[in-house]
PDB file of C-alpha atoms in Angstrom:
ATOM      1  CA  UNK A   1       1.389  37.594 -17.619  1.00 55.00           C
ATOM      2  CA  UNK A   2       4.652  35.657 -17.400  1.00 63.00           C
ATOM      3  CA  UNK A   3       7.148  36.634 -20.071  1.00 68.00           C
ATOM      4  CA  UNK A   4       8.796  33.710 -21.828  1.00 84.00           C
ATOM      5  CA  UNK A   5      12.583  33.751 -21.848  1.00 90.00           C
ATOM      6  CA  UNK A   6      14.261  30.929 -23.746  1.00 93.00           C
ATOM      7  CA  UNK A   7      17.139  29.041 -22.291  1.00 94.00           C
ATOM      8  CA  UNK A   8      20.517  29.555 -23.908  1.00 95.00           C
ATOM      9  CA  UNK A   9      22.284  26.538 -25.437  1.00 96.00           C
ATOM     10  CA  UNK A  10      24.563  26.293 -22.444  1.00 97.00           C
ATOM     11  CA  UNK A  11      21.593  26.506 -19.954  1.00 96.00           C
ATOM     12  CA  UNK A  12      19.633  23.964 -21.966  1.00 96.00           C
ATOM     13  CA  UNK A  13      22.559  21.499 -22.073  1.00 97.00           C
ATOM     14  CA  UNK A  14      23.126  21.992 -18.321  1.00 96.00           C
ATOM     15  CA  UNK A  15      19.427  21.547 -17.475  1.00 96.00           C
ATOM     16  CA  UNK A  16      19.164  18.375 -19.580  1.00 97.00           C
ATOM     17  CA  UNK A  17      22.352  17.000 -17.992  1.00 97.00           C
ATOM     18  CA  UNK A  18      21.124  17.703 -14.470  1.00 96.00           C
ATOM     19  CA  UNK A  19      17.767  16.082 -15.151  1.00 97.00           C
ATOM     20  CA  UNK A  20      19.419  13.032 -16.643  1.00 98.00           C
ATOM     21  CA  UNK A  21      21.833  12.795 -13.744  1.00 97.00           C
ATOM     22  CA  UNK A  22      18.931  12.909 -11.245  1.00 96.00           C
ATOM     23  CA  UNK A  23      16.984  10.233 -13.058  1.00 97.00           C
ATOM     24  CA  UNK A  24      19.887   7.889 -13.525  1.00 98.00           C
ATOM     25  CA  UNK A  25      21.251   8.403  -9.994  1.00 97.00           C
ATOM     26  CA  UNK A  26      17.852   7.820  -8.408  1.00 97.00           C
ATOM     27  CA  UNK A  27      17.287   4.704 -10.447  1.00 97.00           C
ATOM     28  CA  UNK A  28      20.743   3.347  -9.634  1.00 97.00           C
ATOM     29  CA  UNK A  29      20.372   4.054  -5.846  1.00 98.00           C
ATOM     30  CA  UNK A  30      16.909   2.365  -5.932  1.00 97.00           C
ATOM     31  CA  UNK A  31      18.334  -0.713  -7.598  1.00 97.00           C
ATOM     32  CA  UNK A  32      21.218  -0.858  -5.054  1.00 97.00           C
ATOM     33  CA  UNK A  33      18.779  -0.408  -2.124  1.00 97.00           C
ATOM     34  CA  UNK A  34      16.564  -3.208  -3.494  1.00 96.00           C
ATOM     35  CA  UNK A  35      19.634  -5.448  -3.863  1.00 96.00           C
ATOM     36  CA  UNK A  36      20.560  -5.163  -0.180  1.00 96.00           C
ATOM     37  CA  UNK A  37      17.181  -4.758   1.460  1.00 97.00           C
ATOM     38  CA  UNK A  38      13.403  -5.050   1.026  1.00 96.00           C
ATOM     39  CA  UNK A  39      13.014  -1.220   1.143  1.00 98.00           C
ATOM     40  CA  UNK A  40      12.057   0.993  -1.679  1.00 97.00           C
ATOM     41  CA  UNK A  41      13.560   4.458  -1.964  1.00 97.00           C
ATOM     42  CA  UNK A  42      10.208   5.816  -0.698  1.00 98.00           C
ATOM     43  CA  UNK A  43      10.350   3.463   2.282  1.00 98.00           C
ATOM     44  CA  UNK A  44      13.879   4.701   2.929  1.00 98.00           C
ATOM     45  CA  UNK A  45      12.807   8.315   2.663  1.00 98.00           C
ATOM     46  CA  UNK A  46      10.081   7.808   5.225  1.00 98.00           C
ATOM     47  CA  UNK A  47      12.084   5.748   7.644  1.00 98.00           C
ATOM     48  CA  UNK A  48      15.247   7.905   7.419  1.00 97.00           C
ATOM     49  CA  UNK A  49      13.075  11.037   8.066  1.00 98.00           C
ATOM     50  CA  UNK A  50      11.172   9.655  11.112  1.00 98.00           C
ATOM     51  CA  UNK A  51      13.670   7.270  12.768  1.00 98.00           C
ATOM     52  CA  UNK A  52      15.993  10.007  14.097  1.00 97.00           C
ATOM     53  CA  UNK A  53      13.178  11.844  15.687  1.00 97.00           C
ATOM     54  CA  UNK A  54      12.434  11.524  19.459  1.00 96.00           C
ATOM     55  CA  UNK A  55      10.656   8.206  20.126  1.00 97.00           C
ATOM     56  CA  UNK A  56      10.994   7.505  16.313  1.00 98.00           C
ATOM     57  CA  UNK A  57       7.717   9.416  15.762  1.00 97.00           C
ATOM     58  CA  UNK A  58       6.652  12.505  13.811  1.00 97.00           C
ATOM     59  CA  UNK A  59       3.541  14.271  12.630  1.00 97.00           C
ATOM     60  CA  UNK A  60       2.267  12.941   9.374  1.00 97.00           C
ATOM     61  CA  UNK A  61       1.505  16.376   8.113  1.00 95.00           C
ATOM     62  CA  UNK A  62       5.057  17.543   8.808  1.00 95.00           C
ATOM     63  CA  UNK A  63       6.439  14.425   7.113  1.00 97.00           C
ATOM     64  CA  UNK A  64       4.349  15.077   3.986  1.00 96.00           C
ATOM     65  CA  UNK A  65       5.758  18.672   3.869  1.00 94.00           C
ATOM     66  CA  UNK A  66       9.331  17.423   4.455  1.00 93.00           C
ATOM     67  CA  UNK A  67       9.101  14.872   1.703  1.00 95.00           C
ATOM     68  CA  UNK A  68       7.143  17.253  -0.692  1.00 93.00           C
ATOM     69  CA  UNK A  69       4.532  14.542  -1.041  1.00 96.00           C
ATOM     70  CA  UNK A  70       0.728  15.069  -1.094  1.00 96.00           C
ATOM     71  CA  UNK A  71      -1.055  13.879   2.046  1.00 95.00           C
ATOM     72  CA  UNK A  72      -2.815  11.228  -0.089  1.00 96.00           C
ATOM     73  CA  UNK A  73       0.407   9.860  -1.484  1.00 97.00           C
ATOM     74  CA  UNK A  74       1.896   9.661   1.993  1.00 98.00           C
ATOM     75  CA  UNK A  75      -1.168   8.088   3.489  1.00 97.00           C
ATOM     76  CA  UNK A  76      -1.269   5.339   0.805  1.00 98.00           C
ATOM     77  CA  UNK A  77       2.454   4.646   1.238  1.00 98.00           C
ATOM     78  CA  UNK A  78       2.126   4.517   5.032  1.00 98.00           C
ATOM     79  CA  UNK A  79      -0.649   1.921   4.623  1.00 98.00           C
ATOM     80  CA  UNK A  80       1.663  -0.213   2.563  1.00 98.00           C
ATOM     81  CA  UNK A  81       4.483   0.214   5.075  1.00 98.00           C
ATOM     82  CA  UNK A  82       2.115  -0.533   8.002  1.00 98.00           C
ATOM     83  CA  UNK A  83       1.063  -3.825   6.339  1.00 98.00           C
ATOM     84  CA  UNK A  84       4.763  -4.781   6.380  1.00 98.00           C
ATOM     85  CA  UNK A  85       5.032  -3.685  10.027  1.00 98.00           C
ATOM     86  CA  UNK A  86       7.564  -0.986   9.287  1.00 98.00           C
ATOM     87  CA  UNK A  87       5.459   1.881  10.798  1.00 98.00           C
ATOM     88  CA  UNK A  88       2.228   2.408  12.636  1.00 98.00           C
ATOM     89  CA  UNK A  89      -0.059   5.370  13.110  1.00 97.00           C
ATOM     90  CA  UNK A  90      -0.891   6.767  16.485  1.00 97.00           C
ATOM     91  CA  UNK A  91      -2.854   9.736  17.741  1.00 96.00           C
ATOM     92  CA  UNK A  92      -0.630  12.718  18.354  1.00 94.00           C
ATOM     93  CA  UNK A  93      -0.261  14.356  21.787  1.00 91.00           C
ATOM     94  CA  UNK A  94      -2.647  17.101  20.657  1.00 91.00           C
ATOM     95  CA  UNK A  95      -5.410  14.574  20.364  1.00 89.00           C
ATOM     96  CA  UNK A  96      -6.317  15.913  16.940  1.00 93.00           C
ATOM     97  CA  UNK A  97      -3.632  14.960  14.393  1.00 94.00           C
ATOM     98  CA  UNK A  98      -1.866  11.680  13.717  1.00 96.00           C
ATOM     99  CA  UNK A  99       1.752  10.685  14.115  1.00 97.00           C
ATOM    100  CA  UNK A 100       3.651   8.024  12.213  1.00 98.00           C
ATOM    101  CA  UNK A 101       5.872   5.803  14.448  1.00 98.00           C
ATOM    102  CA  UNK A 102       8.714   3.700  13.169  1.00 98.00           C
ATOM    103  CA  UNK A 103       8.341   0.100  14.635  1.00 98.00           C
ATOM    104  CA  UNK A 104      11.091  -2.102  15.847  1.00 98.00           C
ATOM    105  CA  UNK A 105      10.975  -3.880  12.513  1.00 98.00           C
ATOM    106  CA  UNK A 106      11.213  -0.495  10.716  1.00 98.00           C
ATOM    107  CA  UNK A 107      14.172   0.536  12.857  1.00 98.00           C
ATOM    108  CA  UNK A 108      15.866  -2.807  12.047  1.00 98.00           C
ATOM    109  CA  UNK A 109      15.212  -2.390   8.383  1.00 98.00           C
ATOM    110  CA  UNK A 110      16.564   1.217   8.157  1.00 98.00           C
ATOM    111  CA  UNK A 111      19.573   0.272  10.299  1.00 97.00           C
ATOM    112  CA  UNK A 112      20.370  -2.739   8.119  1.00 97.00           C
ATOM    113  CA  UNK A 113      19.996  -0.797   4.862  1.00 98.00           C
ATOM    114  CA  UNK A 114      21.679   2.485   5.745  1.00 97.00           C
ATOM    115  CA  UNK A 115      25.344   1.382   5.542  1.00 97.00           C
ATOM    116  CA  UNK A 116      24.976  -0.117   2.071  1.00 97.00           C
ATOM    117  CA  UNK A 117      22.847   2.777   0.875  1.00 97.00           C
ATOM    118  CA  UNK A 118      25.379   5.383   2.067  1.00 97.00           C
ATOM    119  CA  UNK A 119      28.171   3.422   0.426  1.00 97.00           C
ATOM    120  CA  UNK A 120      26.256   3.478  -2.869  1.00 97.00           C
ATOM    121  CA  UNK A 121      25.663   7.236  -2.544  1.00 97.00           C
ATOM    122  CA  UNK A 122      29.420   7.757  -1.814  1.00 97.00           C
ATOM    123  CA  UNK A 123      30.501   5.563  -4.734  1.00 97.00           C
ATOM    124  CA  UNK A 124      28.086   6.840  -7.312  1.00 97.00           C
ATOM    125  CA  UNK A 125      28.077  10.472  -6.410  1.00 96.00           C
ATOM    126  CA  UNK A 126      30.559  11.856  -3.854  1.00 96.00           C
ATOM    127  CA  UNK A 127      33.531   9.858  -5.154  1.00 97.00           C
ATOM    128  CA  UNK A 128      32.929  11.425  -8.529  1.00 96.00           C
ATOM    129  CA  UNK A 129      33.280  15.070  -7.155  1.00 96.00           C
ATOM    130  CA  UNK A 130      36.258  17.188  -6.351  1.00 95.00           C
ATOM    131  CA  UNK A 131      36.348  18.669  -2.849  1.00 92.00           C
ATOM    132  CA  UNK A 132      35.733  22.137  -4.241  1.00 93.00           C
ATOM    133  CA  UNK A 133      32.607  20.865  -5.939  1.00 96.00           C
ATOM    134  CA  UNK A 134      30.899  20.200  -2.602  1.00 95.00           C
ATOM    135  CA  UNK A 135      30.823  23.869  -1.491  1.00 94.00           C
ATOM    136  CA  UNK A 136      29.559  24.872  -4.954  1.00 95.00           C
ATOM    137  CA  UNK A 137      26.845  22.229  -4.988  1.00 95.00           C
ATOM    138  CA  UNK A 138      25.797  23.160  -1.480  1.00 94.00           C
ATOM    139  CA  UNK A 139      25.540  26.815  -2.387  1.00 94.00           C
ATOM    140  CA  UNK A 140      23.529  26.020  -5.496  1.00 94.00           C
ATOM    141  CA  UNK A 141      21.206  23.708  -3.581  1.00 92.00           C
ATOM    142  CA  UNK A 142      20.528  26.325  -1.008  1.00 92.00           C
ATOM    143  CA  UNK A 143      20.043  29.068  -3.471  1.00 93.00           C
ATOM    144  CA  UNK A 144      17.637  27.097  -5.736  1.00 92.00           C
ATOM    145  CA  UNK A 145      15.761  25.361  -2.944  1.00 86.00           C
ATOM    146  CA  UNK A 146      15.481  28.491  -0.829  1.00 85.00           C
ATOM    147  CA  UNK A 147      13.624  30.256  -3.551  1.00 81.00           C
ATOM    148  CA  UNK A 148      11.022  27.555  -4.221  1.00 80.00           C
ATOM    149  CA  UNK A 149       7.608  27.728  -2.540  1.00 74.00           C
ATOM    150  CA  UNK A 150       7.270  25.559   0.572  1.00 63.00           C
ATOM    151  CA  UNK A 151      10.894  24.465   0.534  1.00 53.00           C
ATOM    152  CA  UNK A 152      13.196  24.174   3.478  1.00 50.00           C
ATOM    153  CA  UNK A 153      16.654  22.794   3.225  1.00 38.00           C
TER     154      UNK A 153
END
């Protein structure tokens, strides 16, 4: 049985602030991305994860794990992206599994969106931090993520 340990007032305030920041930042970045491109944040997540890989291709199963998405969610999203000619599915070299491949249209879309997206990330997040905050945030991210099931940072 898991014992319940309440959060202190400081912990609760910090947790609420962190959750609010994540929601607001994600919504802001999604709006900015939509303003400069036809990509959703989910499209951007897929394309930015696969485009840097050799031949712009990667295993669908590995991508689902990397994004922490269910296979079903990823499959449906890839269907929508394929209809827009951003990606295609191809048999993997092992002949058993399937790879996702970023098309020329997908490469053009991610290339066109990346500069503005990273500018929005810098302006809305990094420009608000002090240089010493970066090391602290990195340490916290590694500590928390490294102790969650199935996570890899």
